[in-house]
CSV table of C-alpha atoms and ligand atoms in Angstrom, one decimal:
chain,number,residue,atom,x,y,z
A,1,UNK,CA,122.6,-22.3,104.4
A,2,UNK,CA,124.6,-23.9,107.0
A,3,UNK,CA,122.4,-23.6,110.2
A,4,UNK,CA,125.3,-23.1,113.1
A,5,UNK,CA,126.3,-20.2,110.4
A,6,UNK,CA,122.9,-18.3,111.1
A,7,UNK,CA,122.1,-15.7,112.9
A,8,UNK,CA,122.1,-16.8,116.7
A,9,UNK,CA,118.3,-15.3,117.0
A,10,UNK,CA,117.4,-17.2,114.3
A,11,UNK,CA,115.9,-20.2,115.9
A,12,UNK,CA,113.1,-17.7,117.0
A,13,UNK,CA,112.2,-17.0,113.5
A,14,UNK,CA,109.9,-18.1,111.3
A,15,UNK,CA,112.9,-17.8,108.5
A,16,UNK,CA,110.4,-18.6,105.4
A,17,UNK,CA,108.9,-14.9,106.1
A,18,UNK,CA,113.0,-13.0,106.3
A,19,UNK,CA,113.9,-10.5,105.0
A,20,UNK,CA,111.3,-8.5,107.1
A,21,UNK,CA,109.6,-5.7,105.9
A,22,UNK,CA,111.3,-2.8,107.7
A,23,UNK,CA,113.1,-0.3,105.8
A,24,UNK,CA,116.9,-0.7,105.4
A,25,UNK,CA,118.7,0.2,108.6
A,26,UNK,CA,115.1,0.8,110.8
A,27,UNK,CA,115.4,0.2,114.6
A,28,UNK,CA,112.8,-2.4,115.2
A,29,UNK,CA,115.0,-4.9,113.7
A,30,UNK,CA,117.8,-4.0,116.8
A,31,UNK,CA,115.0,-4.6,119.1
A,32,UNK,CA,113.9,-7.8,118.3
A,33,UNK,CA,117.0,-9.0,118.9
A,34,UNK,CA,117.3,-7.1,122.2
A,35,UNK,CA,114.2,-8.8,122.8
A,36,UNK,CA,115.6,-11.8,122.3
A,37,UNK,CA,118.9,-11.2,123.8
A,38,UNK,CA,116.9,-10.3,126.9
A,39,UNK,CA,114.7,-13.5,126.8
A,40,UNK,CA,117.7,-15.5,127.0
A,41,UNK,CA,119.4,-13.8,129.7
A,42,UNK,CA,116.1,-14.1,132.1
A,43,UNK,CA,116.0,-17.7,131.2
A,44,UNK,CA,112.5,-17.8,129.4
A,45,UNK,CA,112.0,-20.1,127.0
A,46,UNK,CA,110.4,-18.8,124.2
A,47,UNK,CA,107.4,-21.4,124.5
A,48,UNK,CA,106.2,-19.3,127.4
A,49,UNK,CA,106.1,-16.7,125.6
A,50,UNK,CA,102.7,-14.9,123.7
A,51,UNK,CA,102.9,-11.8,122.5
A,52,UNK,CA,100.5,-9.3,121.3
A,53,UNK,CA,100.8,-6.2,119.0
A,54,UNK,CA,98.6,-3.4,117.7
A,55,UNK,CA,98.6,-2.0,114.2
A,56,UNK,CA,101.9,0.3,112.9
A,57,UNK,CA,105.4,-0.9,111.9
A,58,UNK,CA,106.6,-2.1,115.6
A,59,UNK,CA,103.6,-4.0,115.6
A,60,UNK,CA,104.4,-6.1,112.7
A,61,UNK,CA,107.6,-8.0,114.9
A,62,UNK,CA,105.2,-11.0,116.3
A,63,UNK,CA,104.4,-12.0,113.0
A,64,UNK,CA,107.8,-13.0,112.7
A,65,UNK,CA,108.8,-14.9,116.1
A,66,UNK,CA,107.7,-18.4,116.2
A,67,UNK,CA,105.5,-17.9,118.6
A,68,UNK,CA,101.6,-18.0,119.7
A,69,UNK,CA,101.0,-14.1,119.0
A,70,UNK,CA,98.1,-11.8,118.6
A,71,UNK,CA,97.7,-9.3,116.0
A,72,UNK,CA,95.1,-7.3,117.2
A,73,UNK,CA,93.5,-3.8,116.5
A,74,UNK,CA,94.9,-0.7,116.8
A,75,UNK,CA,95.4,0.4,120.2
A,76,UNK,CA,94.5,-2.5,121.8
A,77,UNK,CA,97.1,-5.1,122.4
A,78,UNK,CA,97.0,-4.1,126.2
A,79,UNK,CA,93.8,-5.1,126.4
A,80,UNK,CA,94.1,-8.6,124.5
A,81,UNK,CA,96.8,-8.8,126.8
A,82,UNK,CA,95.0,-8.4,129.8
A,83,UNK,CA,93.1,-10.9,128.3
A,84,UNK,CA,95.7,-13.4,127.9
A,85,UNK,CA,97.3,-13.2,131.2
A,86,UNK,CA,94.0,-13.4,133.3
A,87,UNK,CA,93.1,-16.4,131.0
A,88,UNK,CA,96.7,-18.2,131.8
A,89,UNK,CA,98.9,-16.5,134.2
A,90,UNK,CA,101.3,-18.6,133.8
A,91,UNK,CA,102.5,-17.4,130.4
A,92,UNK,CA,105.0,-14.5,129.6
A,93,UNK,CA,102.7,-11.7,128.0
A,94,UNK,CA,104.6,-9.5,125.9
A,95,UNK,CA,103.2,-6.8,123.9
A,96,UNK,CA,105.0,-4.8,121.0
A,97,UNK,CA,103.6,-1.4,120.1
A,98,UNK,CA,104.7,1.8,119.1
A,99,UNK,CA,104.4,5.5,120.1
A,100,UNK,CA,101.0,5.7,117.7
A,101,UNK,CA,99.5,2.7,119.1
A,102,UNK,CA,100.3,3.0,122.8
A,103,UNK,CA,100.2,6.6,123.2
A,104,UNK,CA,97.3,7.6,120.9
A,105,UNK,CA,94.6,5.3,120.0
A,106,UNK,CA,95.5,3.1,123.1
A,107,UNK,CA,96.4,5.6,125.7
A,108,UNK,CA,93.4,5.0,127.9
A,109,UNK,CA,94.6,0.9,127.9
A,110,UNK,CA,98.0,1.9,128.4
A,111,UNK,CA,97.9,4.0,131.8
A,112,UNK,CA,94.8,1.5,133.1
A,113,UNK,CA,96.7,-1.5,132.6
A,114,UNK,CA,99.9,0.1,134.5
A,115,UNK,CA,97.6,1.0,137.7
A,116,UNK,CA,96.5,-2.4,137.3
A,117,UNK,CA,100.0,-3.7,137.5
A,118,UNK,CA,99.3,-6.7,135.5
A,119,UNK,CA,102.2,-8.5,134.6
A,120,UNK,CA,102.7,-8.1,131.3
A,121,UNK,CA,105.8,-6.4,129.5
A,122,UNK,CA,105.3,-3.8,126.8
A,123,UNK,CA,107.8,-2.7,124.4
A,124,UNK,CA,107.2,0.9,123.1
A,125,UNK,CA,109.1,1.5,120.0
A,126,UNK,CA,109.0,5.3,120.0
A,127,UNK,CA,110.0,6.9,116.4
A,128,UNK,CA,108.3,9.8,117.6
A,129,UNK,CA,106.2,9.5,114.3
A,130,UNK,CA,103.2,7.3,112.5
A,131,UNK,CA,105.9,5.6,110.0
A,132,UNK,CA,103.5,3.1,108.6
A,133,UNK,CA,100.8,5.4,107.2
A,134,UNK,CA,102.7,8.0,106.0
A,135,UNK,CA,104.7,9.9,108.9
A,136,UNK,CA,102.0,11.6,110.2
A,137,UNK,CA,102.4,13.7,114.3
A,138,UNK,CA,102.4,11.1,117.0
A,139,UNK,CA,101.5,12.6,120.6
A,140,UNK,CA,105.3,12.0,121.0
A,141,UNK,CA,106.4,14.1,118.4
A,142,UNK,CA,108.7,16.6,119.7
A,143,UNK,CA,107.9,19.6,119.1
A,144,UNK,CA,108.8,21.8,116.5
A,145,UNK,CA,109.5,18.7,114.9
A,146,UNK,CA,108.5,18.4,111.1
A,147,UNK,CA,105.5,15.9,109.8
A,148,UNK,CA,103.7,15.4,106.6
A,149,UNK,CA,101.1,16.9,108.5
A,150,UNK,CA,103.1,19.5,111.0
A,151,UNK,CA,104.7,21.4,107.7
A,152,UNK,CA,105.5,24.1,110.2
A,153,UNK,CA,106.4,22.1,113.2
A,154,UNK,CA,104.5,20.5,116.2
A,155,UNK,CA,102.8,22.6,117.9
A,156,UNK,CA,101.7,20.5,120.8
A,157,UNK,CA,104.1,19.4,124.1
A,158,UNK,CA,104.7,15.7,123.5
A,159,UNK,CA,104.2,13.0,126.1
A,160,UNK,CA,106.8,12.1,127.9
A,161,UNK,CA,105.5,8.6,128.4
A,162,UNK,CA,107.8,6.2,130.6
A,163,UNK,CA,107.2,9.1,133.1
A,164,UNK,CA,103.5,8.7,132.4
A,165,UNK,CA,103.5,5.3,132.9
A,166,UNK,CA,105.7,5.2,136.4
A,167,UNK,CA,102.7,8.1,137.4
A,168,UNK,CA,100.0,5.9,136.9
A,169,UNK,CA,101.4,3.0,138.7
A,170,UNK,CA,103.7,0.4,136.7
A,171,UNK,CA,105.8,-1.7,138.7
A,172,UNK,CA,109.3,-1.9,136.2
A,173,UNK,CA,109.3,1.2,133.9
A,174,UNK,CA,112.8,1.8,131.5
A,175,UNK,CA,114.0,3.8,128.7
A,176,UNK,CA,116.6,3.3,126.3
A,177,UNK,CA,117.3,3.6,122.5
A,178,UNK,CA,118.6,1.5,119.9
A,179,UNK,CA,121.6,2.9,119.9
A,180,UNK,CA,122.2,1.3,123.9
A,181,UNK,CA,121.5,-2.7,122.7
A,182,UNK,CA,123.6,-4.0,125.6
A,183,UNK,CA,121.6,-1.6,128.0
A,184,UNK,CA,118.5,-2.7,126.4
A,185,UNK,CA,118.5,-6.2,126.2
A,186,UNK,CA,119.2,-5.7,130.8
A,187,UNK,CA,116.4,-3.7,130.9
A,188,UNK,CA,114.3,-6.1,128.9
A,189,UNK,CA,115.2,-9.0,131.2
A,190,UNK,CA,114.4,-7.0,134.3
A,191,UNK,CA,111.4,-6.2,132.6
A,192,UNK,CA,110.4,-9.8,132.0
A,193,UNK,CA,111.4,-11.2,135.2
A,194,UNK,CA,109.2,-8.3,137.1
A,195,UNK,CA,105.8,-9.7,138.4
A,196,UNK,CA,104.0,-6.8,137.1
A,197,UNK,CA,103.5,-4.3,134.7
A,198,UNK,CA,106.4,-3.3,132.9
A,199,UNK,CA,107.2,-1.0,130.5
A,200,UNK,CA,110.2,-0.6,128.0
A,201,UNK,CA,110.5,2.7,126.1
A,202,UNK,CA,112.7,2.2,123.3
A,203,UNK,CA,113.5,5.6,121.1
A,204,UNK,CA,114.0,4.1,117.8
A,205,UNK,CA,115.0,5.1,114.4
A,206,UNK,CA,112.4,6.0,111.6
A,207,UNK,CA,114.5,7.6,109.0
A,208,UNK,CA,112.4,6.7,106.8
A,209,UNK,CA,109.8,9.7,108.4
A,210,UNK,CA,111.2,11.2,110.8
A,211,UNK,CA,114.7,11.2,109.8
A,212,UNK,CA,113.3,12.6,106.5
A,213,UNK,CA,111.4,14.8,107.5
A,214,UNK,CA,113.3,16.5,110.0
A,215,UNK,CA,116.9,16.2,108.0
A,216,UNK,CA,118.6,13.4,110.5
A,217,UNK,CA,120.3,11.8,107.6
A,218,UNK,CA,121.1,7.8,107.8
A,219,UNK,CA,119.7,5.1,109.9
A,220,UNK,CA,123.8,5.8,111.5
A,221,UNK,CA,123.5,9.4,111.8
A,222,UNK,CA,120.3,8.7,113.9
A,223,UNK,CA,121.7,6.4,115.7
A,224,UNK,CA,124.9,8.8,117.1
A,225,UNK,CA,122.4,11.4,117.4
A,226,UNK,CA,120.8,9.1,119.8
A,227,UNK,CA,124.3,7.9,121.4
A,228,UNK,CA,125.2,11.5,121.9
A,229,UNK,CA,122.0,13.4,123.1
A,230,UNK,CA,121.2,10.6,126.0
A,231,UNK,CA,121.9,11.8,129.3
A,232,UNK,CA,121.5,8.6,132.0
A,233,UNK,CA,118.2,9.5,134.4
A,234,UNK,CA,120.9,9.6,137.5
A,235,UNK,CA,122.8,12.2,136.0
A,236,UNK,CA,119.7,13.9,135.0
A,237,UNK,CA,118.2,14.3,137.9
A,238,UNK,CA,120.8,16.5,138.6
A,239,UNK,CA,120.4,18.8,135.6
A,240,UNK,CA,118.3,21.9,135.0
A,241,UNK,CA,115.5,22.0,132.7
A,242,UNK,CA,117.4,24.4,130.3
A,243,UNK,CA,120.4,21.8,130.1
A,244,UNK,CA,118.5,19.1,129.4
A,245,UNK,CA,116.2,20.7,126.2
A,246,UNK,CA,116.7,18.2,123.1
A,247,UNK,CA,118.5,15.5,125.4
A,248,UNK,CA,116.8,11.9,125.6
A,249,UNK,CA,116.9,10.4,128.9
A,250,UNK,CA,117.8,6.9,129.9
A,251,UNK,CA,118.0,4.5,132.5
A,252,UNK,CA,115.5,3.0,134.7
A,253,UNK,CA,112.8,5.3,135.9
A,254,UNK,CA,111.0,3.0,138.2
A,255,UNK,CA,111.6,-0.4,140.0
A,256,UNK,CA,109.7,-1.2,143.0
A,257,UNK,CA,107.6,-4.3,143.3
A,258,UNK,CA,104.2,-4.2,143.5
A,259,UNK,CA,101.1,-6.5,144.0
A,260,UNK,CA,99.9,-7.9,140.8
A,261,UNK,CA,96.1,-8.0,139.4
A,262,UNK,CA,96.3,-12.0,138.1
A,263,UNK,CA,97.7,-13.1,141.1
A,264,UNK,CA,95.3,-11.1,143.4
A,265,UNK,CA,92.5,-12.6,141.0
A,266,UNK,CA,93.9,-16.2,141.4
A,267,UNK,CA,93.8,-16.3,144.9
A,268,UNK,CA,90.5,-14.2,145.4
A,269,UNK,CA,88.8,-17.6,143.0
A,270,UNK,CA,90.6,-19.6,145.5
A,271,UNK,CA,89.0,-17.9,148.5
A,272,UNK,CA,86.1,-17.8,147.3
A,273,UNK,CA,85.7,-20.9,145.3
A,274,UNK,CA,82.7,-23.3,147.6
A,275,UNK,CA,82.6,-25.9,144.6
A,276,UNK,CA,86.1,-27.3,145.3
A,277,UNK,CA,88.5,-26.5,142.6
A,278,UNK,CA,88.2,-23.1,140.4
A,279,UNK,CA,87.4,-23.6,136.7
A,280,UNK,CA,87.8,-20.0,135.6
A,281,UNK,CA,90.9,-20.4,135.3
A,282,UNK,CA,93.0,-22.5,132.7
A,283,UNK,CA,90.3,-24.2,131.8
A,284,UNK,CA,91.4,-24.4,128.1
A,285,UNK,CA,94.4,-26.0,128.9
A,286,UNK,CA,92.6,-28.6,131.4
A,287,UNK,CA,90.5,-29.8,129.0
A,288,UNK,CA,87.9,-29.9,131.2
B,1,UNK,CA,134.2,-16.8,111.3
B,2,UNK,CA,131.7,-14.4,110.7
B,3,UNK,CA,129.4,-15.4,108.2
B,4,UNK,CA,126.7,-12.7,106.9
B,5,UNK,CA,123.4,-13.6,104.8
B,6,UNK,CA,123.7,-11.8,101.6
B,7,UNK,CA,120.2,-13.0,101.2
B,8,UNK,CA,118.9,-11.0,104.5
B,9,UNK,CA,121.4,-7.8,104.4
B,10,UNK,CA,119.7,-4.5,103.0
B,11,UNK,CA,123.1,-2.6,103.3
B,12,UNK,CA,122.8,-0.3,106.1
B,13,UNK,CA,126.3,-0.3,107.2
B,14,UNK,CA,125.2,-0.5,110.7
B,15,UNK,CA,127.9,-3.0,111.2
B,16,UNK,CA,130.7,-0.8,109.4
B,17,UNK,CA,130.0,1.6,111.9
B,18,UNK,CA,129.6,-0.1,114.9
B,19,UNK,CA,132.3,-2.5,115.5
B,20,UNK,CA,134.4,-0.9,117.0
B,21,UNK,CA,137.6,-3.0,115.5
B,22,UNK,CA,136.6,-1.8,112.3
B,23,UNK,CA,136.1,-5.5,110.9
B,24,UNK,CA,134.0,-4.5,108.3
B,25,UNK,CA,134.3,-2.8,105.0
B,26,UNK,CA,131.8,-0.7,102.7
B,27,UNK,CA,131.1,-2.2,99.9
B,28,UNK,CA,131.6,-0.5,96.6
B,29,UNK,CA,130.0,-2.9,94.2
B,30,UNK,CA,126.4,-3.3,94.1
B,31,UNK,CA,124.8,-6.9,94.4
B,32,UNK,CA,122.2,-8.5,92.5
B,33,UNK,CA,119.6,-7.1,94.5
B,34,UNK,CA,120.9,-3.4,94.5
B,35,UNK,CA,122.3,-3.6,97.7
B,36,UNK,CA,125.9,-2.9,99.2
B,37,UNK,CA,126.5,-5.7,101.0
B,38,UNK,CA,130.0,-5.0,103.7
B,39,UNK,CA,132.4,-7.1,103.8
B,40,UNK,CA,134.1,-8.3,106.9
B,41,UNK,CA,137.6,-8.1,105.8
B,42,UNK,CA,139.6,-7.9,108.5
B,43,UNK,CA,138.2,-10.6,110.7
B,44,UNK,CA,141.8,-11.4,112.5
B,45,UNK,CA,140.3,-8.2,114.4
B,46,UNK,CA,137.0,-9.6,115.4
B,47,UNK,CA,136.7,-9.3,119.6
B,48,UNK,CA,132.9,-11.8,119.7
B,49,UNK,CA,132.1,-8.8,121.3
B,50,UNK,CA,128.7,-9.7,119.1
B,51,UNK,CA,127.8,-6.1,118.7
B,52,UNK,CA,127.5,-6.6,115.1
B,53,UNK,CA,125.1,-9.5,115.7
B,54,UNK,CA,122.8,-7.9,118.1
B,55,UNK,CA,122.8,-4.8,116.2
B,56,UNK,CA,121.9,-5.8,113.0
B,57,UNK,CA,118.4,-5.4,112.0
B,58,UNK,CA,118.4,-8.0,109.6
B,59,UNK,CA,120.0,-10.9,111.7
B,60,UNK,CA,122.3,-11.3,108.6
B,61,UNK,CA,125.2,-11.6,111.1
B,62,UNK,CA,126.8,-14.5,112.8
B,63,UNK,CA,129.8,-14.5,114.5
B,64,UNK,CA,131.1,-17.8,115.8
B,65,UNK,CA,132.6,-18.5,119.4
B,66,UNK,CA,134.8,-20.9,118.7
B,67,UNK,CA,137.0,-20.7,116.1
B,68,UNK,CA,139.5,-23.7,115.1
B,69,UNK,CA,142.3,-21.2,114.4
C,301,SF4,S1,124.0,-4.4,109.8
C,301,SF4,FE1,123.2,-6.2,108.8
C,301,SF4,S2,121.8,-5.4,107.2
C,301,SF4,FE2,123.1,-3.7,107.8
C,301,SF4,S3,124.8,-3.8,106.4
C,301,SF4,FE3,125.4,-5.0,108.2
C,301,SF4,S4,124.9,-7.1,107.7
C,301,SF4,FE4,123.8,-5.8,106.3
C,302,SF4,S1,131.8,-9.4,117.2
C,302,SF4,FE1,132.4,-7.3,117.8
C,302,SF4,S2,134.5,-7.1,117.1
C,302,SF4,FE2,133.6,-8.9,116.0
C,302,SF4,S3,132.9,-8.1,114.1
C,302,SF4,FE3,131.2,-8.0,115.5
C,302,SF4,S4,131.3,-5.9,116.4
C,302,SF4,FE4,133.3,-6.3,115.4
């Protein structure tokens, strides 16, 4: 195929892997190219770029960006991350996870590393449901919602997590769906250009699960579901509780700079540092 | 010109329903992969508002910039 005829996000993609493996219609496709869209529009090239993911279907997206990525464990890619920045904070750390991965098994990484304020930018892809092994409860489940294993409906209050993160200290925190791409991809770039931790909730489709289980009908019909039932977090803010039952809210829910852990760390080596230059640092890259 | 990868397209019809010039068309006749592919029929129509392209899961779409005509 005629390359200027390609997809204009194809140049990020290892092509040889496409089609990817999401189901026909499924969100995370829309947000990689948000992602990307994003990524242009804060002017980072993609070679500064390393991402990290955990273990469910959101994670899978590094796999396909030509990239240096991590694949890591479940839960975890916060803390990998962590890893990466502190080793070389000069690269863009982003990590891709999902409402499993970020709110269950890695919930303890995920509030730590936003009262850190490390700059690194997580994407949440929230489906409200374990789509990869079998749409199992997630702790974002609504509830009431229906599960292979909630047959009668969730009992437990779900998380409300971009209000959980902004609580426990992240710098840029922002929720939008798939539904908003334009909304998105702004919220992305803010995201990346933010010297600090930032967090990107994106509620996504899983009709596959979700939609299944909880009669949503098509990857579309989810989609205007989410178009319709978003209230913007300025208009919100204005609403009473009872108004606002079943509505999603978007916008940004926190933007105020902070000071940064790998730049405090940097210059704390520097201070500190009697043998003249500091070697914790970079040293991989230094060959030295 | 928009030009869409029959080879990445899985049919969704995320672009049938999101542009909102209606460019696209369901397709009635499946392909040799079992899958509707749409057809972007009425292209005169096309804004390069590049919704289609940046919603489309399977970055199937392109649409062009500039076009000669
Ligand atoms: S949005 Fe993409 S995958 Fe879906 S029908 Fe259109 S071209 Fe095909
Ligand atoms: S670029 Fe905009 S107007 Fe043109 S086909 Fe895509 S969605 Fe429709």
């Amino acid at each position: 195929m005629d390359e200027t005829k390609e997809n204009r996000f194809m140049k990020y993609l290892r092509r040889e892997r496409l089609p990817n493996i999401f189901c026909a219609g499924c969100g995370i496709g829309i947000v990689m190219n948000t992602f990307f869209n994003g990524m242009e529009m804060a002017e980072v090239p993609l070679e500064e770029v390393v991402m990290a993911s955990g273990i469910g279907c959101s994670s899978r997206i590094p796999g396909y960006v030509k990239c240096d990525s991590l694949h890591t464990t479940h839960g975890r890619p916060i803390s990998f991350a962590t890893g990466l920045k502190l080793a070389n904070p000069e690269m863009n750390v982003v990590v891709f996870t999902g409402d499993g991965d970020a709110a269950a098994i890695g919930g303890n990484h995920l509030i730590h590393s936003a009262r850190r304020n490390i700059d690194i930018t997580v994407i949440c892809i929230n489906n409200s449901i374990y789509g990869m092994t079998g749409g199992q409860i997630s702790p974002t489940s609504p509830q009431g919602s229906y599960a292979t294993t909630a047959p009668y409906g969730a009992l437990e209050n779900p998380f409300d997590l971009s209000r959980l993160v902004t609580a426990a200290g992240a710098s840029y925190v922002a929720r939008w769906t798939t539904a908003h791409p334009l909304q998105l991809s702004k919220a992305i770039k803010k995201g990346l250009n933010n010297k600090g931790f930032s967090f990107i909730e994106v509620i996504s489709q899983c009709h596959t699960y979700f939609g299944r289980k909880n009669r949503m009908g098509s990857p579309i019909d989810m989609l205007k579901w989410m178009k319709e039932e978003s209230v913007v977090k300025r208009k919100a803010d204005k609403m009473d509780e009872s108004e606002l039952e079943g509505k999603i809210i978007v916008g940004e829910f926190h933007n105020k700079p902070a000071p940064e852990l790998s730049q405090i760390n940097c210059k704390l080596l520097e201070d500190k540092c009697t043998a003249g230059k500091s070697s914790a640092f970079r040293s991989a890259y230094q060959g030295d | 010109m928009i030009t869409l990868d029959k080879n990445l397209c899985k049919g969704c019809n995320i672009c049938t329903e999101f542009c909102h010039q209606h460019v696209y068309e369901e397709s009635l006749t499946l392909d040799k992969k079992g899958v509707y592919v749409p057809n972007p029929k009425n292209v005169e129509r096309c804004t390069k508002c590049q919704i289609c392209s940046l919603m489309c899961p399977d970055q199937a779409i392109e649409v062009e910039e500039d076009d000669e005509d």
